[in-house]
Amino acid sequence: MEESKKLNGKDLINIGIYTALYFVCVFVVAMLGLIPVGLLLLVVLVPLIAAIPFTMYLTKVRKPGMLFISAIIIGVLMLLTGMGYYALVLSVITGIVAELIWKSGDYRSIGKIAPTYAVFNLWMWANYLPLFLEHDAYVAARPDYGETYWQALETLLPPWMLVVLAIACIVFSILGALYAKKVLAKKMAAAGME
Amino acid sequence: MVDESRTYKMSVRKALLDPRTKLLLLVLLALFCLAGVGGAKLAPFRACLAALPFVLMLIDKRTVRGFVLLAAVVASEAYIMFAFTGQGGFLEGFMLVTTFIVVRLAPCLMMGSYTMDTTSVSEFSAAMNRMHVPSAVTIPFSVMFRFFPTIKENAANLHDSMVMRGIGGANLGKFVEYRLVPLVEVTSRSGDELSASALVRGLGAPVRRTDIARIGFGAGDAIVMLVLAAALAGSLLLPWEAWV
């Protein structure tokens, strides 16, 4: 049976549902993120938990554009909830790259799930950017806080942490995807993935 | 974002601000308050901008949340200005990061909370249609908001049924196997039903869709723009540093 490669109404609805499931995972963990330590756990916990809905999403829709649309929607949501436009900018890029990786496996390669998922998740990293970067601009904007404050902050949130967070995001995404593949092996076989 | 069933009445009354104005404000807040574009010269403009979500919340009767967030900001500012000593230690480090996040993110989060609270899904998709966002994005977007309550309900039902069978979800492995996988399955099945009903109502049809939600720029939007323009002009042109 040869299905059309274009997204139809049903696919768009599925994209919405699975993006919602994915976002619920993000949201539940982000609630923990209200305490600062939880914020850092975002890149550890979300990739582990959200791997299940995401893998099932990849099993279900399998048409060009799916990941790109999901990524844009998540970026818009981040803008709407007040996390800034960074996530939107980054998610457009990660969405395209994840889409290309997934496409290179012809939308059915089990081996491509982990790299696709790792790249897709990188949008999260954008939420940290305003906390670690652009300190200088922000310091200039708030001179009344004093020099000690900025020095203490600089030691607590050094820019190299960003690299650690990005690597953590990738590593835990891959772990999450491997686990999801194990749990969902039967479903993926049934869906004809290889 | 607001549940459709509750906001049907609201969409008859026109909202205070157009969704597009709220989007613009969110971007402006991210630019100036989160990233600190413009430096010290624009401080009055930044203050106006940061106060705007709070004022909007008061006008739209979201006072409780507004005051809670405001209290968090004031407390954090007070901590940074007066209580912070720079001696180090765990507690101070913890407080420092917490207050920094609050001060920096609060105006944006406040605007975000206001936007999500006062914009119905149909208003937002109407706004996206007017901005010529393709339906490949607007349809999943509205479906997504339609499904948040469903997911919550399904999760609660699953919880009940697992408790009944004596499967507690304390560890992550069990949680994934008995809660997450079934949740995705169940939700995806209700999605199939939604697809069927939506197709019957002409979702896949290649025509331009119309919107019930009445959006459009009005007096509220004009006032917000004027205030911001005045604040920007004032902080750029007036020698306000001399008065402080």
XYZ file of C-alpha atoms in Angstrom:
438
model
C 0.000 0.000 0.000
C 1.604 3.242 -1.113
C 0.456 6.166 0.993
C 0.826 9.739 -0.083
C 3.987 11.401 1.206
C 2.199 14.679 1.815
C 0.880 15.560 5.251
C -2.898 15.280 5.347
C -5.394 16.379 7.996
C -5.000 13.177 9.982
C -1.226 13.548 10.084
C -1.501 17.136 11.232
C -3.767 16.028 14.074
C -1.285 13.307 15.012
C 1.542 15.827 14.969
C -0.485 17.943 17.384
C -1.205 15.018 19.695
C 2.330 13.734 19.895
C 3.782 17.200 20.262
C 1.313 17.698 23.123
C 2.472 14.469 24.765
C 6.084 15.493 24.331
C 5.376 18.932 25.713
C 3.565 17.522 28.736
C 6.789 15.687 29.627
C 8.716 18.935 29.281
C 6.139 20.844 31.281
C 6.022 18.402 34.192
C 9.802 18.543 34.534
C 9.835 22.315 34.057
C 7.607 22.600 37.105
C 10.494 21.057 39.036
C 12.679 23.634 37.315
C 11.173 26.355 39.453
C 13.936 25.498 41.893
C 17.325 26.238 40.342
C 18.681 22.703 40.648
C 15.606 21.464 38.815
C 16.378 23.830 35.982
C 19.655 22.037 35.423
C 17.880 18.694 35.625
C 15.752 19.704 32.643
C 18.339 18.364 30.183
C 18.626 15.108 32.129
C 15.039 14.193 32.931
C 13.152 15.471 29.893
C 15.198 13.483 27.334
C 14.762 10.319 29.408
C 10.999 10.594 29.848
C 9.992 12.214 26.562
C 11.799 9.485 24.587
C 8.739 7.219 24.798
C 6.177 9.584 23.226
C 8.777 10.805 20.751
C 9.699 7.313 19.568
C 6.036 6.440 19.214
C 5.576 9.653 17.266
C 8.326 8.611 14.870
C 6.624 5.229 14.512
C 3.241 6.754 13.835
C 3.525 9.686 11.419
C 6.616 9.112 9.228
C 6.144 11.845 6.670
C 8.358 14.749 5.590
C 7.887 17.879 7.686
C 6.666 16.250 10.871
C 9.656 17.052 13.048
C 10.068 20.520 11.619
C 6.460 21.402 12.461
C 6.762 19.968 15.976
C 9.940 21.933 16.559
C 8.336 25.184 15.422
C 5.305 24.605 17.639
C 7.498 24.017 20.656
C 9.484 27.157 19.870
C 6.278 29.214 19.608
C 5.081 27.768 22.906
C 8.303 28.772 24.613
C 7.832 32.290 23.283
C 4.224 32.318 24.473
C 5.064 31.115 27.960
C 7.652 33.843 28.298
C 10.926 31.963 27.873
C 12.098 34.325 25.149
C 12.610 33.853 21.433
C 15.868 31.901 21.772
C 14.104 28.545 21.780
C 12.152 29.481 18.654
C 15.315 30.406 16.748
C 17.162 27.275 17.847
C 14.205 24.952 17.353
C 13.892 25.998 13.710
C 17.499 24.874 13.196
C 17.309 21.683 15.256
C 13.962 20.878 13.633
C 15.479 21.034 10.157
C 18.550 19.007 11.123
C 16.497 16.365 12.959
C 14.202 16.194 9.951
C 17.171 15.637 7.627
C 18.622 12.894 9.826
C 15.276 11.161 10.047
C 14.791 11.567 6.280
C 18.215 10.014 5.605
C 16.811 6.858 7.217
C 13.790 7.094 4.909
C 11.517 7.743 7.933
C 11.757 4.127 9.025
C 15.277 3.410 10.220
C 15.420 2.327 13.872
C 19.106 3.164 14.004
C 18.367 6.800 13.181
C 15.983 7.271 16.122
C 18.672 8.097 18.669
C 20.511 10.756 16.620
C 17.219 12.298 15.483
C 15.984 12.501 19.040
C 19.274 13.903 20.340
C 19.270 16.718 17.788
C 15.582 17.446 18.230
C 15.988 17.848 21.994
C 18.726 20.429 21.664
C 16.124 23.238 21.539
C 15.978 22.929 25.344
C 19.464 24.214 25.528
C 18.280 27.617 24.280
C 16.411 28.155 27.530
C 19.739 28.389 29.319
C 21.269 30.916 26.969
C 19.887 34.044 28.687
C 21.093 32.763 32.060
C 24.669 32.146 31.014
C 25.367 34.406 28.070
C 24.859 38.101 27.492
C 25.866 38.801 31.060
C 27.730 41.845 29.816
C 24.684 43.441 28.250
C 22.681 42.691 31.338
C 25.389 44.006 33.655
C 25.442 47.248 31.710
C 21.682 47.443 32.052
C 21.728 46.978 35.814
C 24.690 48.917 37.249
C 22.941 49.288 40.617
C 23.606 45.655 41.587
C 27.285 46.191 42.274
C 30.492 44.474 41.201
C 30.577 41.642 43.792
C 27.189 40.464 42.641
C 28.292 39.951 39.066
C 31.526 38.267 40.094
C 29.695 35.818 42.353
C 27.222 35.128 39.584
C 29.964 34.599 37.046
C 31.517 31.878 39.247
C 28.176 30.170 39.844
C 26.998 30.262 36.238
C 30.173 30.148 34.142
C 29.649 30.091 30.367
C 31.452 26.737 29.985
C 28.521 25.174 31.819
C 26.619 25.635 28.566
C 28.890 23.091 26.890
C 28.322 20.635 29.727
C 24.563 21.132 29.460
C 24.579 20.591 25.685
C 26.590 17.386 26.065
C 24.319 16.209 28.897
C 21.311 16.861 26.688
C 22.761 14.763 23.854
C 23.954 11.920 26.098
C 20.676 11.588 27.974
C 18.688 11.842 24.753
C 20.605 8.908 23.348
C 20.140 6.933 26.568
C 16.429 7.746 26.540
C 16.089 6.718 22.903
C 17.914 3.430 23.512
C 15.625 2.655 26.423
C 12.527 3.594 24.419
C 13.698 1.350 21.584
C 13.967 -1.538 24.010
C 10.518 -0.921 25.490
C 8.839 -0.326 22.149
C 10.679 -2.969 20.071
C 7.512 -4.947 19.349
C 5.526 -1.893 18.303
C 8.236 -0.754 15.954
C 8.485 -4.171 14.360
C 4.717 -4.204 13.923
C 4.883 -0.801 12.257
C 7.394 -2.181 9.756
C 10.439 -0.227 10.842
C 13.880 -1.631 10.262
C -3.940 28.798 27.051
C -7.587 29.041 28.010
C -9.934 26.109 27.613
C -12.307 26.712 24.697
C -15.448 25.714 26.549
C -14.819 28.332 29.193
C -13.931 31.130 26.822
C -16.759 30.912 24.389
C -18.368 33.891 26.049
C -15.085 35.725 26.123
C -14.555 35.449 22.413
C -17.839 37.241 21.870
C -16.520 40.131 23.870
C -13.400 41.425 22.209
C -10.227 40.908 24.209
C -8.303 43.839 25.582
C -5.309 43.220 23.350
C -4.928 41.581 19.985
C -2.947 38.304 20.178
C -0.406 39.830 17.796
C 0.223 42.703 20.197
C 0.824 40.182 22.965
C 3.309 38.337 20.743
C 5.104 41.586 19.991
C 5.248 42.415 23.700
C 6.691 38.972 24.433
C 9.440 39.515 21.873
C 10.150 43.032 23.156
C 10.326 41.777 26.746
C 12.705 39.005 25.737
C 14.881 41.500 23.870
C 15.046 44.259 26.448
C 14.352 42.660 29.827
C 15.810 39.191 29.316
C 18.780 40.029 27.111
C 19.248 43.610 28.299
C 19.553 45.179 24.843
C 20.197 48.911 24.924
C 22.224 49.141 28.136
C 21.736 51.659 30.919
C 20.452 54.431 28.653
C 17.158 52.596 28.096
C 16.483 51.881 31.783
C 13.214 53.898 31.971
C 11.919 52.212 28.827
C 12.836 48.834 30.280
C 11.047 49.663 33.525
C 7.891 50.661 31.620
C 8.054 47.494 29.574
C 8.564 45.302 32.634
C 5.673 46.979 34.452
C 3.320 46.484 31.522
C 2.439 42.796 32.115
C 1.616 43.604 35.726
C -0.651 46.509 34.740
C -2.316 44.303 32.130
C -2.925 41.638 34.749
C -4.556 44.174 37.047
C -6.793 45.501 34.283
C -7.822 42.012 33.218
C -8.523 40.976 36.826
C -5.670 38.498 37.191
C -4.624 40.282 40.350
C -3.632 37.325 42.524
C -1.079 35.892 40.139
C 0.138 39.365 39.299
C 0.791 40.221 42.921
C 2.466 36.882 43.642
C 4.911 37.421 40.785
C 5.421 41.043 41.752
C 6.167 40.015 45.334
C 8.732 37.493 44.060
C 10.442 40.198 42.011
C 10.454 42.746 44.832
C 11.796 40.185 47.311
C 14.548 39.137 44.892
C 15.521 42.730 44.118
C 15.635 43.477 47.846
C 17.833 40.444 48.425
C 20.289 41.458 45.714
C 20.423 45.100 46.797
C 20.518 44.715 50.578
C 21.015 41.170 51.858
C 23.673 39.995 49.419
C 27.131 40.165 51.003
C 29.382 38.304 48.596
C 30.804 35.951 51.242
C 29.932 32.819 49.310
C 28.736 29.549 50.771
C 25.995 27.177 49.674
C 22.984 29.124 50.905
C 24.131 32.331 49.324
C 24.925 30.591 46.064
C 21.469 29.054 46.057
C 19.792 32.369 46.797
C 21.922 34.142 44.237
C 20.960 31.857 41.391
C 17.295 31.797 42.453
C 16.953 35.563 42.707
C 18.866 36.039 39.479
C 16.480 33.754 37.630
C 13.456 35.468 39.183
C 14.621 38.995 38.423
C 15.655 38.166 34.934
C 12.793 35.940 33.851
C 9.877 37.370 35.854
C 8.714 40.128 33.453
C 8.780 37.673 30.554
C 7.090 34.925 32.532
C 4.454 37.370 33.698
C 3.683 38.381 30.134
C 3.677 34.706 29.175
C 1.272 33.849 31.941
C -0.959 36.772 30.961
C -0.896 35.730 27.303
C -1.734 32.111 28.041
C -4.471 33.192 30.437
C -6.262 35.678 28.229
C -5.890 34.255 24.729
C -8.232 31.502 23.651
C -6.957 28.912 21.209
C -9.343 30.157 18.521
C -8.145 33.732 18.974
C -4.573 32.621 18.655
C -5.161 30.515 15.576
C -7.126 33.402 14.054
C -4.098 35.608 14.710
C -1.789 33.026 13.145
C -4.066 32.872 10.099
C -3.892 36.641 9.737
C -0.104 36.422 9.963
C -0.237 33.896 7.092
C 1.154 31.023 9.130
C 0.417 27.898 7.063
C -2.284 25.542 8.297
C 0.351 22.814 8.674
C 1.401 24.698 11.798
C -1.923 26.125 13.007
C -3.820 22.813 12.925
C -1.342 20.827 15.075
C -1.116 23.844 17.350
C -4.839 23.951 18.079
C -5.019 20.155 18.326
C -2.285 20.308 20.901
C -4.245 22.646 23.170
C -7.342 20.598 22.604
C -5.412 17.592 23.938
C -3.830 18.897 27.113
C -7.027 18.310 29.153
C -7.483 14.895 27.507
C -3.957 13.859 28.416
C -4.498 14.977 32.005
C -7.747 13.042 32.211
C -6.220 9.915 30.678
C -3.273 10.114 33.072
C -5.622 10.343 36.059
C -7.670 7.375 34.818
C -4.529 5.320 34.276
C -3.361 6.203 37.742
C -6.640 4.960 39.227
C -6.643 1.725 37.294
C -3.014 0.965 38.167
C -3.658 1.664 41.829
C -6.601 -0.703 41.658
C -4.326 -3.424 40.316
C -1.723 -2.694 42.935
C 0.916 -1.398 40.548
C 2.510 1.546 42.270
C 4.709 3.661 40.057
C 7.583 4.458 42.350
C 10.501 3.631 40.059
C 11.091 5.019 36.604
C 10.995 1.661 34.817
C 7.540 0.833 36.150
C 6.353 4.374 35.509
C 7.352 4.101 31.856
C 5.907 0.650 31.341
C 2.592 1.033 33.159
C 1.859 4.714 32.811
C 3.705 6.407 29.989
C 3.351 3.806 27.247
C -0.378 3.229 27.925
C -0.908 6.988 28.160
C 0.579 7.534 24.728
C -1.418 4.624 23.315
C -4.730 5.767 24.790
C -4.209 9.372 23.763
C -3.259 8.353 20.252
C -6.464 6.313 20.036
C -8.630 9.251 21.067
C -6.681 11.160 18.453
C -7.894 8.788 15.778
C -11.458 9.552 16.823
C -10.750 13.254 16.682
C -9.273 12.872 13.184
C -12.414 11.156 12.007
C -14.689 13.835 13.411
C -12.490 16.662 12.167
C -12.344 15.223 8.654
C -16.128 15.029 8.594
C -16.191 18.711 9.459
C -13.905 19.476 6.554
C -10.473 19.796 8.125
C -8.590 18.402 5.150
C -10.480 20.501 2.611
C -8.269 22.740 0.466
C -10.178 25.943 1.252
C -9.407 28.968 3.337
C -10.797 28.475 6.818
C -12.710 31.192 8.619
C -12.566 32.019 12.314
C -15.246 32.697 14.910
C -12.875 34.577 17.167
C -13.046 38.312 16.687
C -9.571 39.735 16.726
C -8.243 43.025 15.461
C -6.237 45.987 16.633
C -8.207 48.315 18.881
C -7.881 51.052 21.453
C -6.043 48.814 23.926
C -3.339 48.021 21.409
C -3.012 51.684 20.461
C -2.579 52.740 24.102
C 0.076 50.093 24.736
C 1.991 51.152 21.611
C 1.753 54.835 22.493
C 2.970 54.265 26.048
C 5.909 52.208 24.809
C 6.784 54.697 22.064
C 6.648 57.555 24.575
C 8.832 55.640 27.035
C 11.351 54.816 24.325
C 11.488 58.381 23.043
C 11.687 59.718 26.599
C 14.576 57.523 27.650
C 16.480 58.195 24.424
C 15.934 61.936 24.127
C 15.474 63.292 27.654
C 18.497 63.719 29.951
C 16.811 61.556 32.608
C 20.074 60.436 34.218
C 20.490 63.929 35.629
C 17.169 63.778 37.456
C 17.718 60.526 39.317
